[in-house]
Short mmCIF file of C-alpha atoms in Angstrom, two decimals:
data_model
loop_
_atom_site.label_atom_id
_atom_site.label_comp_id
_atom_site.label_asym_id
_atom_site.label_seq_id
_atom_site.Cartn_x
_atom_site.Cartn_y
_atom_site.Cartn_z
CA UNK A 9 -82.75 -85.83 38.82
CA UNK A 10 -85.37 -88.20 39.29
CA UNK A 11 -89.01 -89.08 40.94
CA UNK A 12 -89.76 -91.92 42.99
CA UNK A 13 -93.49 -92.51 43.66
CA UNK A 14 -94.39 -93.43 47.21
CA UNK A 15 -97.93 -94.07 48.47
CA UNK A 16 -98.22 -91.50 51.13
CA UNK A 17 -100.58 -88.50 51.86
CA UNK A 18 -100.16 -85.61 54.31
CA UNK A 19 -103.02 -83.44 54.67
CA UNK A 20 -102.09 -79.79 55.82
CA UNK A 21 -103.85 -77.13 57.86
CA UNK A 22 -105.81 -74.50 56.07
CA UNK A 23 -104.31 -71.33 57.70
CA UNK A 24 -106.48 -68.34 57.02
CA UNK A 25 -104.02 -65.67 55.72
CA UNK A 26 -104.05 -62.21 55.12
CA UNK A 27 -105.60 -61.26 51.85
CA UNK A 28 -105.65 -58.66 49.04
CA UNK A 29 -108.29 -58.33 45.89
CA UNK A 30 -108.30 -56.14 43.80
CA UNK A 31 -111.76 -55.47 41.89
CA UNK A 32 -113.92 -53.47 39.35
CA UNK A 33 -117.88 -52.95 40.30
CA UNK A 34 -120.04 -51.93 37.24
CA UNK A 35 -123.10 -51.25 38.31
CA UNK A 36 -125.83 -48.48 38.81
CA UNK A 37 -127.22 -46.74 41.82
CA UNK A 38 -127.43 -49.94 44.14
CA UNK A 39 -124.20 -50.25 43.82
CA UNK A 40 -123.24 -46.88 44.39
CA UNK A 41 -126.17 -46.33 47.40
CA UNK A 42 -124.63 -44.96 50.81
CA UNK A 43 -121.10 -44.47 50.14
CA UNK A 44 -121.47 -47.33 47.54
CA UNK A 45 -121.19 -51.39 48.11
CA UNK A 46 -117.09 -51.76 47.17
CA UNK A 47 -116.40 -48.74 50.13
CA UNK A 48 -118.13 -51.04 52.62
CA UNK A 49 -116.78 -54.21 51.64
CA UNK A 50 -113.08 -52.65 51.60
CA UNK A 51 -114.04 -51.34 55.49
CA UNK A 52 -115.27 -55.08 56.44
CA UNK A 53 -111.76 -56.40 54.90
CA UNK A 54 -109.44 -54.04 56.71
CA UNK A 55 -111.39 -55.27 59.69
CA UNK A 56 -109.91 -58.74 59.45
CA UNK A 57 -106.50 -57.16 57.76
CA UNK A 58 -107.60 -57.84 54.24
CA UNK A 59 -107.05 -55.37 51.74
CA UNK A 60 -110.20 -54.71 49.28
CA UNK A 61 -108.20 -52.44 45.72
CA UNK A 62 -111.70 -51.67 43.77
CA UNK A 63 -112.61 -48.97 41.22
CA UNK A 64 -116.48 -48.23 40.57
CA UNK A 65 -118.22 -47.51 37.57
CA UNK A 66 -121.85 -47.19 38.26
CA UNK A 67 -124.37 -44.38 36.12
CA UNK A 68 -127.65 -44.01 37.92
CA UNK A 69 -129.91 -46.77 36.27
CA UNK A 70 -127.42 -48.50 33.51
CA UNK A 71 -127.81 -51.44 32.07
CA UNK A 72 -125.98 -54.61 31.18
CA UNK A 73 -126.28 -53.08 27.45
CA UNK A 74 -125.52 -49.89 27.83
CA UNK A 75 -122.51 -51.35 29.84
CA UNK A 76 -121.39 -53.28 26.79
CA UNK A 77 -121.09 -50.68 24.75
CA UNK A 78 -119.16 -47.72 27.37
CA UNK A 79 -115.86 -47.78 26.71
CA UNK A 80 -115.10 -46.41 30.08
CA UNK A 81 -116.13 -49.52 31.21
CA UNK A 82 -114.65 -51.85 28.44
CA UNK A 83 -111.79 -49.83 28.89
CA UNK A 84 -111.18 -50.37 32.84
CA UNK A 85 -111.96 -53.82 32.35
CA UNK A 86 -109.05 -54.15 30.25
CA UNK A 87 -107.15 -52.14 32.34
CA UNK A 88 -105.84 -54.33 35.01
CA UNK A 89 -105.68 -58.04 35.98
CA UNK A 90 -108.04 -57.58 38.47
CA UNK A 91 -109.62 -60.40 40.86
CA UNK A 92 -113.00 -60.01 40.38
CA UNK A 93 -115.40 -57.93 38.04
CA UNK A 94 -118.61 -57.26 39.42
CA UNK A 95 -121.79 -57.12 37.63
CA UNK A 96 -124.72 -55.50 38.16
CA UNK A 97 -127.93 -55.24 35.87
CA UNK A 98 -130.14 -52.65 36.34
CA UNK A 99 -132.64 -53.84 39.10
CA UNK A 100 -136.03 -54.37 37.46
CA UNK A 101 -134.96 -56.24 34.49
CA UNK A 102 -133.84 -59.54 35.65
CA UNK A 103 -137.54 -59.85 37.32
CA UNK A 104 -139.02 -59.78 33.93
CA UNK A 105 -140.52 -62.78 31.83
CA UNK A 106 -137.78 -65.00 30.57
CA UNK A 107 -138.37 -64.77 27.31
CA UNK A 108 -137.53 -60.72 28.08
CA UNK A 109 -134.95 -61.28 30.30
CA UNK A 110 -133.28 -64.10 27.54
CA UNK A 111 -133.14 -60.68 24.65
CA UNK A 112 -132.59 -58.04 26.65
CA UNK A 113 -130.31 -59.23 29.39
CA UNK A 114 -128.18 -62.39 28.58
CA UNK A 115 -126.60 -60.88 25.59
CA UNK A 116 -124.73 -58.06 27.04
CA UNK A 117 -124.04 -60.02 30.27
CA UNK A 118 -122.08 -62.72 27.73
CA UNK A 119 -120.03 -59.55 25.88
CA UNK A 120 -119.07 -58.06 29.21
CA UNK A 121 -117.27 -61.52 30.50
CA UNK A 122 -115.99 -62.49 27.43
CA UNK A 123 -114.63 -58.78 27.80
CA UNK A 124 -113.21 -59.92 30.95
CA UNK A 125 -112.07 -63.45 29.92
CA UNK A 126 -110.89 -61.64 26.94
CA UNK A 127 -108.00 -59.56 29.27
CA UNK A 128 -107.49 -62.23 31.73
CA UNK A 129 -108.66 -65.67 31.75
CA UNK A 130 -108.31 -65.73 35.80
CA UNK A 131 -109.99 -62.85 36.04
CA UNK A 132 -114.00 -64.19 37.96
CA UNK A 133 -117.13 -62.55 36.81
CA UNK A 134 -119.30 -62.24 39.69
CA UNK A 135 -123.04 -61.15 39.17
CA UNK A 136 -124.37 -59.05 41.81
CA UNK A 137 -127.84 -60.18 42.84
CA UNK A 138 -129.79 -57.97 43.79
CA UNK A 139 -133.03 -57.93 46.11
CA UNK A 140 -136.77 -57.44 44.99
CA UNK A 141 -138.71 -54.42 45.83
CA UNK A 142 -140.08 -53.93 49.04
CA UNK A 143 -143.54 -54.46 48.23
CA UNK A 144 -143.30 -55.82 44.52
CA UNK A 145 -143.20 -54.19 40.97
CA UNK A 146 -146.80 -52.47 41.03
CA UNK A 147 -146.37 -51.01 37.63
CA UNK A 148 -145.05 -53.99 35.98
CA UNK A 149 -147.37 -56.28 38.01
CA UNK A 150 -150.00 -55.66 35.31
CA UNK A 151 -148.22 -57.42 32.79
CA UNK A 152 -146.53 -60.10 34.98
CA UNK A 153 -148.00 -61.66 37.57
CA UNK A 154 -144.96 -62.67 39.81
CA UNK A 155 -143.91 -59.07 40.18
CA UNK A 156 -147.18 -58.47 41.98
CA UNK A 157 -145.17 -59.31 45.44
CA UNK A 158 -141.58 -58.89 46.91
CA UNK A 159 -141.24 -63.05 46.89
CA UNK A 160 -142.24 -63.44 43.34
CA UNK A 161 -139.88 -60.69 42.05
CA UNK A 162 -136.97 -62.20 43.79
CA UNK A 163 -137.40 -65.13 42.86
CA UNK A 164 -137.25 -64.39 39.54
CA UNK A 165 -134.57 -61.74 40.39
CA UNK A 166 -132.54 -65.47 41.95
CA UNK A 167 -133.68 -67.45 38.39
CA UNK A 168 -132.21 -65.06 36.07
CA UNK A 169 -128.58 -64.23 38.30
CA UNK A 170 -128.12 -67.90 38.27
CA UNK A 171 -128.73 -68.63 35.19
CA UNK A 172 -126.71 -66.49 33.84
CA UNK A 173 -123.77 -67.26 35.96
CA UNK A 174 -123.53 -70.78 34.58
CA UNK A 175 -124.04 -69.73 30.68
CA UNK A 176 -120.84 -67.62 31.75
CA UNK A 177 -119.04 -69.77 34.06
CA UNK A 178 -119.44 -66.92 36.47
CA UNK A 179 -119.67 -66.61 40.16
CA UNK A 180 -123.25 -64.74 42.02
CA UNK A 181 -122.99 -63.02 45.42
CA UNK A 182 -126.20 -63.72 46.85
CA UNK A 183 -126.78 -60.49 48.13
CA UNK A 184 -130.56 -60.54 47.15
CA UNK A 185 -131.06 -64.33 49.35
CA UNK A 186 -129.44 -63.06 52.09
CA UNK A 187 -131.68 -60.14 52.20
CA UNK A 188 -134.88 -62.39 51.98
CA UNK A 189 -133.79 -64.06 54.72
CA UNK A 190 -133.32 -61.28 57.07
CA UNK A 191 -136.85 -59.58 55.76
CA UNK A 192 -138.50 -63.47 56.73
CA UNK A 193 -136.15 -63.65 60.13
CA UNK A 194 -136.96 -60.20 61.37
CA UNK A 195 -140.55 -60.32 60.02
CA UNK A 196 -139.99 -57.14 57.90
CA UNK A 197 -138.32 -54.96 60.77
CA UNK A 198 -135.60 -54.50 59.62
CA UNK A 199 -134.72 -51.03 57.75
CA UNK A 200 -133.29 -52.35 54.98
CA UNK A 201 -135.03 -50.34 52.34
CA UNK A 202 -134.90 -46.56 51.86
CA UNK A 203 -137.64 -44.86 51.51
CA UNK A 204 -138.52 -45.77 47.68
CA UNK A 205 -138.96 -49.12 48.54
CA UNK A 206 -136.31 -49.94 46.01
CA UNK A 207 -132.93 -48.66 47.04
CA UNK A 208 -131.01 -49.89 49.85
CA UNK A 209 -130.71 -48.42 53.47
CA UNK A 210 -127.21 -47.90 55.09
CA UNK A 211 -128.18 -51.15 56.55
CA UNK A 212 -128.90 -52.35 53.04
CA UNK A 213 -125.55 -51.80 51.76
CA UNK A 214 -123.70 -53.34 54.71
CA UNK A 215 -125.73 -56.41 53.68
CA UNK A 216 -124.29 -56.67 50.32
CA UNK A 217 -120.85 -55.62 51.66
CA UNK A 218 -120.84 -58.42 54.17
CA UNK A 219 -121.92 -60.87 51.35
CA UNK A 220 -119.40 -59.62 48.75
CA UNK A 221 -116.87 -60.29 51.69
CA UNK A 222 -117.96 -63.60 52.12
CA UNK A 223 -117.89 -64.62 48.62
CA UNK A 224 -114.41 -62.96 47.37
CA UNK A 225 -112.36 -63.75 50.68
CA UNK A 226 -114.23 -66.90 51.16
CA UNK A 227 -114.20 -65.76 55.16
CA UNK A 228 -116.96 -65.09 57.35
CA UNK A 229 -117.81 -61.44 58.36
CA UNK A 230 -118.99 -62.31 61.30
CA UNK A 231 -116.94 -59.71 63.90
CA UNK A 232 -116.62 -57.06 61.06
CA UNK A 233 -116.67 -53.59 61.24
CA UNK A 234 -120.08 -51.70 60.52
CA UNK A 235 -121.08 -48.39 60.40
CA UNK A 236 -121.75 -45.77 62.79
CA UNK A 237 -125.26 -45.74 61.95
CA UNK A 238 -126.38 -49.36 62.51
CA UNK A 239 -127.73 -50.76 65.85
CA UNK A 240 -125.29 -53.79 67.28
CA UNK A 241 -127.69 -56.33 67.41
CA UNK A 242 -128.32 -55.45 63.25
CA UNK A 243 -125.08 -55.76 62.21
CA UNK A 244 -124.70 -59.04 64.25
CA UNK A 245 -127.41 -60.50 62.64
CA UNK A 246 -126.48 -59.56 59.04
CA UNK A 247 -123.27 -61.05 59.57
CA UNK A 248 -124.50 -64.44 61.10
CA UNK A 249 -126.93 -64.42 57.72
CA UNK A 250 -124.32 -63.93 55.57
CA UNK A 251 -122.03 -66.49 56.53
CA UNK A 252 -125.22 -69.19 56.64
CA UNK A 253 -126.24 -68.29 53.41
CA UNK A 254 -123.24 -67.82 51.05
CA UNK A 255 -121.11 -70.82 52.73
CA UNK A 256 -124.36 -73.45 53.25
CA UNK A 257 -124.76 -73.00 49.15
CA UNK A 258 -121.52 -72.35 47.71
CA UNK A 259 -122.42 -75.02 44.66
CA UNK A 260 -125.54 -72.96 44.05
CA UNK A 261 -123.61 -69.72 43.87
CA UNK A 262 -120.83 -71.34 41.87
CA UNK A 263 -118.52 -70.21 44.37
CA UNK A 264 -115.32 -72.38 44.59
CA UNK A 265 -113.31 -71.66 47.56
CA UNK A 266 -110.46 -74.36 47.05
CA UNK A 267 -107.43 -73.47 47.87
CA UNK A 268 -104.42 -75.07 46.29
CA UNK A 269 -101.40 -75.25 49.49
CA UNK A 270 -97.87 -76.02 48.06
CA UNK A 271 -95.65 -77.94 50.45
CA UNK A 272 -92.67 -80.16 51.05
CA UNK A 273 -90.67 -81.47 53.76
CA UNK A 274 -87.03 -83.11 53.23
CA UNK A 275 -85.13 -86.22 54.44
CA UNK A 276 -81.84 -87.53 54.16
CA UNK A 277 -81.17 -91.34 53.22
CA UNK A 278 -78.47 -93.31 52.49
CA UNK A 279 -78.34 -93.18 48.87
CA UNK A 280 -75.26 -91.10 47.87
CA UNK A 281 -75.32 -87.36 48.44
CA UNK A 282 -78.63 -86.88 48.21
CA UNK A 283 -81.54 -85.14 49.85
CA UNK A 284 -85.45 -86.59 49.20
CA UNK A 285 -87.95 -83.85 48.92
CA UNK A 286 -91.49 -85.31 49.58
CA UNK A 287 -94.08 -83.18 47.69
CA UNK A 288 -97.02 -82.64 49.36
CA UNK A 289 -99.33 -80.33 47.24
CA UNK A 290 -103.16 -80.29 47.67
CA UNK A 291 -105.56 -79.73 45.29
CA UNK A 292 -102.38 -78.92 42.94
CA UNK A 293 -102.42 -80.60 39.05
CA UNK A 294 -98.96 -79.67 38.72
CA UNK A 295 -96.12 -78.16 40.40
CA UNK A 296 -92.63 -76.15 39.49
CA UNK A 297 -89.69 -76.75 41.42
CA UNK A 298 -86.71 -73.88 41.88
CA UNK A 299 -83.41 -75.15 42.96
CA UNK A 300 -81.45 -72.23 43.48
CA UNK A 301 -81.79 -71.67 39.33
CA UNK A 302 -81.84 -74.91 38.28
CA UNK A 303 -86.17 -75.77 37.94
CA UNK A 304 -88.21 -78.73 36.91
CA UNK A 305 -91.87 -79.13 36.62
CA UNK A 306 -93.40 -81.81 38.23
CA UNK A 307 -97.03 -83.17 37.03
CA UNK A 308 -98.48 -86.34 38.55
CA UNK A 309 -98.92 -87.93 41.76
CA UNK A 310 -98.18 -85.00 43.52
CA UNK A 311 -99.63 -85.57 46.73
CA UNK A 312 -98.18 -89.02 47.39
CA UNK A 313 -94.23 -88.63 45.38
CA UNK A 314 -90.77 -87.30 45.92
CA UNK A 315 -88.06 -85.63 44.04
CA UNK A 316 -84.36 -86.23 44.92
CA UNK A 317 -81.57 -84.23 44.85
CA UNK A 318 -77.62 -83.98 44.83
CA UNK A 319 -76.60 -81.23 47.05
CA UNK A 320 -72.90 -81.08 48.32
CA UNK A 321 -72.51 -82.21 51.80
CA UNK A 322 -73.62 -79.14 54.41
CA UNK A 323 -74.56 -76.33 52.04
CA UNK A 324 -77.70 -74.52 52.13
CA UNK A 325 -79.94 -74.19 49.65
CA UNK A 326 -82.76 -71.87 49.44
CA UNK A 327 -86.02 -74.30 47.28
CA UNK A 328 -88.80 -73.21 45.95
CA UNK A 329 -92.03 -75.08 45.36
CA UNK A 330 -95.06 -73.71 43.28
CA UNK A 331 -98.44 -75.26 42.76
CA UNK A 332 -100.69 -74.84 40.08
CA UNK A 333 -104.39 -75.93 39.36
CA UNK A 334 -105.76 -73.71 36.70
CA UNK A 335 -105.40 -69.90 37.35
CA UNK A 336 -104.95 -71.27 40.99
CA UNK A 337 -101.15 -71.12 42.43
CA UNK A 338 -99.22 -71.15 46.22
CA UNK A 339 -95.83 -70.81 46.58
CA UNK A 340 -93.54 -72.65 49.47
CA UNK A 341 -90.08 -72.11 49.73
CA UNK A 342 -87.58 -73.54 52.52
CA UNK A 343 -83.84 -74.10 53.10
CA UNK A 344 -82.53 -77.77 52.00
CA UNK A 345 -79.66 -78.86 53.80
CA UNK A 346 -77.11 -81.08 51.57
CA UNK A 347 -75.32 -84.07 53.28
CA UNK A 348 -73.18 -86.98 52.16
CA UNK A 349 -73.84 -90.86 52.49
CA UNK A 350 -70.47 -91.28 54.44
CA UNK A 351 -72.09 -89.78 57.39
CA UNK A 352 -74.42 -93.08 57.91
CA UNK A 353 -71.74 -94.90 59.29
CA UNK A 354 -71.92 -91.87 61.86
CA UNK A 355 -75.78 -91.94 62.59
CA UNK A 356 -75.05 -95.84 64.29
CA UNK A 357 -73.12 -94.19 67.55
CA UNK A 358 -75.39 -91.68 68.34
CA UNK A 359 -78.44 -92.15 70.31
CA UNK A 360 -81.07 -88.96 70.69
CA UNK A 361 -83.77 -89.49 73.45
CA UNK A 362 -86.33 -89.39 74.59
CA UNK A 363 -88.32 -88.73 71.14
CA UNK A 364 -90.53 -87.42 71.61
CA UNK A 365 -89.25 -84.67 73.69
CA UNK A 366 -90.85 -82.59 76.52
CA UNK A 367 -88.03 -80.39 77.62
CA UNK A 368 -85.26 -81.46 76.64
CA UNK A 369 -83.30 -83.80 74.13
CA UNK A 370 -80.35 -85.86 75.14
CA UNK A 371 -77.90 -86.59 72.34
CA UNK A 372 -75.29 -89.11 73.37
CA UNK A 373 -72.12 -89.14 70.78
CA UNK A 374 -69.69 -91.68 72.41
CA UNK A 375 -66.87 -89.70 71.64
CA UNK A 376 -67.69 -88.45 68.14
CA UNK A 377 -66.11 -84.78 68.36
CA UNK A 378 -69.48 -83.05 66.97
CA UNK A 379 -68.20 -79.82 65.66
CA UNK A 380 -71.79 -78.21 65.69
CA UNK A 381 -75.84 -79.06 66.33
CA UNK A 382 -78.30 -77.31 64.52
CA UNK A 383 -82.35 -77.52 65.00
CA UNK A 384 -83.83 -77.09 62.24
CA UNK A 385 -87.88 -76.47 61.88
CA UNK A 386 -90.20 -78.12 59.12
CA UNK A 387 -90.09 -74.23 57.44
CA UNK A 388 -86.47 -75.31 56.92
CA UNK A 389 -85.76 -72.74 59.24
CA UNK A 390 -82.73 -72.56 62.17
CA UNK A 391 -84.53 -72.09 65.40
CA UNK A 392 -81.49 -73.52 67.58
CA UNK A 393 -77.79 -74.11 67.48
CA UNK A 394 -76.03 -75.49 70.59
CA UNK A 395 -72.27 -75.69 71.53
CA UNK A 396 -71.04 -78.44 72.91
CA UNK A 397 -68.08 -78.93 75.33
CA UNK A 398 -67.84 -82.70 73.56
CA UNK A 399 -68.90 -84.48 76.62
CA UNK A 400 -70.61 -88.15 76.53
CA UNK A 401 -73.75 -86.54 76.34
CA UNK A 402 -75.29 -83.07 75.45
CA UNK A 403 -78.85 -81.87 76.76
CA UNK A 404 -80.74 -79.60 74.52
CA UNK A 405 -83.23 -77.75 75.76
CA UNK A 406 -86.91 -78.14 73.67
CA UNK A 407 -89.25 -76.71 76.47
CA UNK A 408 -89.91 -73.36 74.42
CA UNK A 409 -90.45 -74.94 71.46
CA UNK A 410 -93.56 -75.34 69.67
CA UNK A 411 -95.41 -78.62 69.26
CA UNK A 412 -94.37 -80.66 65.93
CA UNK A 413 -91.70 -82.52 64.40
CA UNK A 414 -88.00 -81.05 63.78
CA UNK A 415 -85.04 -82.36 61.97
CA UNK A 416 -81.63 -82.24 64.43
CA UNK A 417 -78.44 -81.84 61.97
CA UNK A 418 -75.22 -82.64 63.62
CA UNK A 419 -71.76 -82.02 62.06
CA UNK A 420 -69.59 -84.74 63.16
CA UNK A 421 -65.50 -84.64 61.49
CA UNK A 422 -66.75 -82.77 59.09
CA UNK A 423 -69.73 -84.99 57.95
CA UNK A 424 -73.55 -84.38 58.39
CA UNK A 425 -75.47 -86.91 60.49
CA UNK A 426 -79.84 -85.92 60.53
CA UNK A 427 -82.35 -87.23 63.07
CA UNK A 428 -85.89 -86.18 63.10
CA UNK A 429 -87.32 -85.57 66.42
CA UNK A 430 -91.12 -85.28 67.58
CA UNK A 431 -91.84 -82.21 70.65
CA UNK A 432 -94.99 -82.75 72.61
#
């Protein structure tokens, strides 16, 4: 086998797909409040046929330390090759002086994700931040000032969350931004505290469950299911503030939602039996090819190469492409048609018009006795054959199908002639 580099790029459609995570929460009561945050966000999924898999550890007022040291929890983290591990510390400390927050909090945050780095490297830490008390810290506020109010608490809550994410290389679901901006939108009408002043409503919880949505699917929740209890117009608005705040400041929240799309499409030239594959991975560093068994990795110039192939003439082949970019991979697999260089001297008496094609395709064969016509789809996919009674001409009908290019294989005396065709 061998590559050929060609200076080409294709760029593909981002199709948002179906999706299933599968997650642990360790947290405390804020986590658990109303039903508890991962129930919610598993409800907003299924909403858009996602599939949230979550198990919840969460002891009323627990810390990031006394996390470190349950084995429950080191224990389920080492369960399972989950998605995402969530992290929340208990909900007054990260508001404290830095100097506090530096011994008391960043230590234990480190041995929980190198816990979770520790089981599986792909494995995303993602701190939960929370939201500052509705009317401040009053009994802290003695002995530091910014606690005094609800906006100096959270932004001190914001400080220490993102801090710590980048010490860890960790992700933060803004939960706690979001819910400033609905307190300043809604000047403070909106019940998102329970009755403490501390713990979070129903409508509280849907507001983290809409931003944990955001940030793991990397989807908006806007049109997501809500619950029962929660006016409309409320659960509209969260959702609109959600998707404004996590996706306007994904580099602040160290969110990365690239997607790495494996892809190829095939040709047939004139160079012996052979069949050119043109690789067109995005945001891939490498890629593994499957040819029916026989595999190959393939490592530069992805996006703009081609791999080439001996197939015998007319068989099918069932190819595989994967692309890789870290812990990042997408799989695309298609049928590959083999055909032989004899058939050029074919390709010269046939003439297929008009290209492109509206509703139908004429292919004019002079004679050639074409022994079958197949349509085949850039999936590598049959999605026509057509007998022919071997007149001068045969008219294919194309008004049913979709928009885009498709490859039109004719067996002529036993030899395989390709054109590619364009339907508008």
């Amino acid at each position: 086998m061998k590559k050929i580099i060609l200076f080409s790029l294709i760029v593909l459609p981002i199709i948002m797909l179906s999706q299933n995570k599968k997650a642990l929460f360790i947290g405390n009561s804020y986590t658990a409040a109303n039903n508890s945050v991962p129930y919610w966000v598993s409800k907003i999924a299924s909403s858009f046929n996602d599939t949230l898999e979550y198990i919840m550890i969460s002891p009323g007022s627990a810390t990031f330390e006394q996390h470190s040291t349950n084995t429950q929890v080191l224990d389920s983290i080492a369960s399972y090759d989950w998605d995402y591990v969530v992290l929340q510390e208990q909900s007054q400390l990260p508001s404290f002086p830095p100097a506090q927050v530096e011994a008391e909090m960043y230590p234990y945050a480190q041995i929980l994700c190198d816990s979770i780095y520790s089981n599986n490297e792909c494995t995303i830490p993602m701190f939960f931040m929370t939201w500052g008390r509705e009317n401040g810290d009053p009994v802290n506020c003695q002995y530091y000032e910014p606690l005094c109010t609800y906006e100096g608490m959270q932004n001190r809550i914001r400080e220490s969350y993102l801090e710590i994410a980048q010490l860890n290389n960790a992700q933060v679901a803004p939960v706690g931004m979001v819910w400033k901006h609905l307190r300043e939108l809604s000047q403070n009408t909106l019940e998102l505290y329970s009755s403490d002043g501390s713990h979070p409503s129903i409508l509280g919880t849907y507001t983290a469950a809409c931003t944990f949505y955001a940030s793991m699917f990397h989807k908006s929740p806007f049109g997501a299911a809500y619950p029962t209890e929660i006016e409309v117009s409320d659960a509209i608005l969260v959702q609109q503030i959600t998707n404004q705040i996590v996706f306007d400041s994904l580099d602040v929240w160290k969110i990365d939602t690239t997607q790495v799309y494996a892809y190829f499409t095939q040709e047939y030239l004139t160079r012996g039996p052979e069949v050119y594959l043109f690789t067109q991975c995005i945001n891939a560093d490498s890629a593994f090819w499957d040819f029916g068994g026989i595999t190959m990795w393939q490592y530069n110039d992805l996006e703009d190469g081609f791999i080439s192939i001996s197939l015998p003439e007319y068989e099918n082949y069932y190819v595989c492409l994967t692309a890789y970019s870290g812990c990042k991979q997408d799989t695309y697999c298609a049928e590959v048609f083999g055909i032989d260089s004899k058939s050029e001297m074919y390709k010269s008496d046939i003439k297929v018009y008009p290209n492109p094609a509206k509703h139908s395709l004429n292919i004019e064969h002079n004679g050639k006795r074409i022994e079958d016509i197949r349509i085949v789809d850039q999936q590598g996919k049959t999605v026509k054959t057509v007998s022919t009674d071997n007149s001068s001409i045969t008219e294919v009908n194309v008004q049913n199908f979709a928009q885009g290019i498709y490859n039109l294989i004719l067996l002529i005396e036993e030899k395989t002639v390709s054109f590619r065709f364009v339907v508008e």
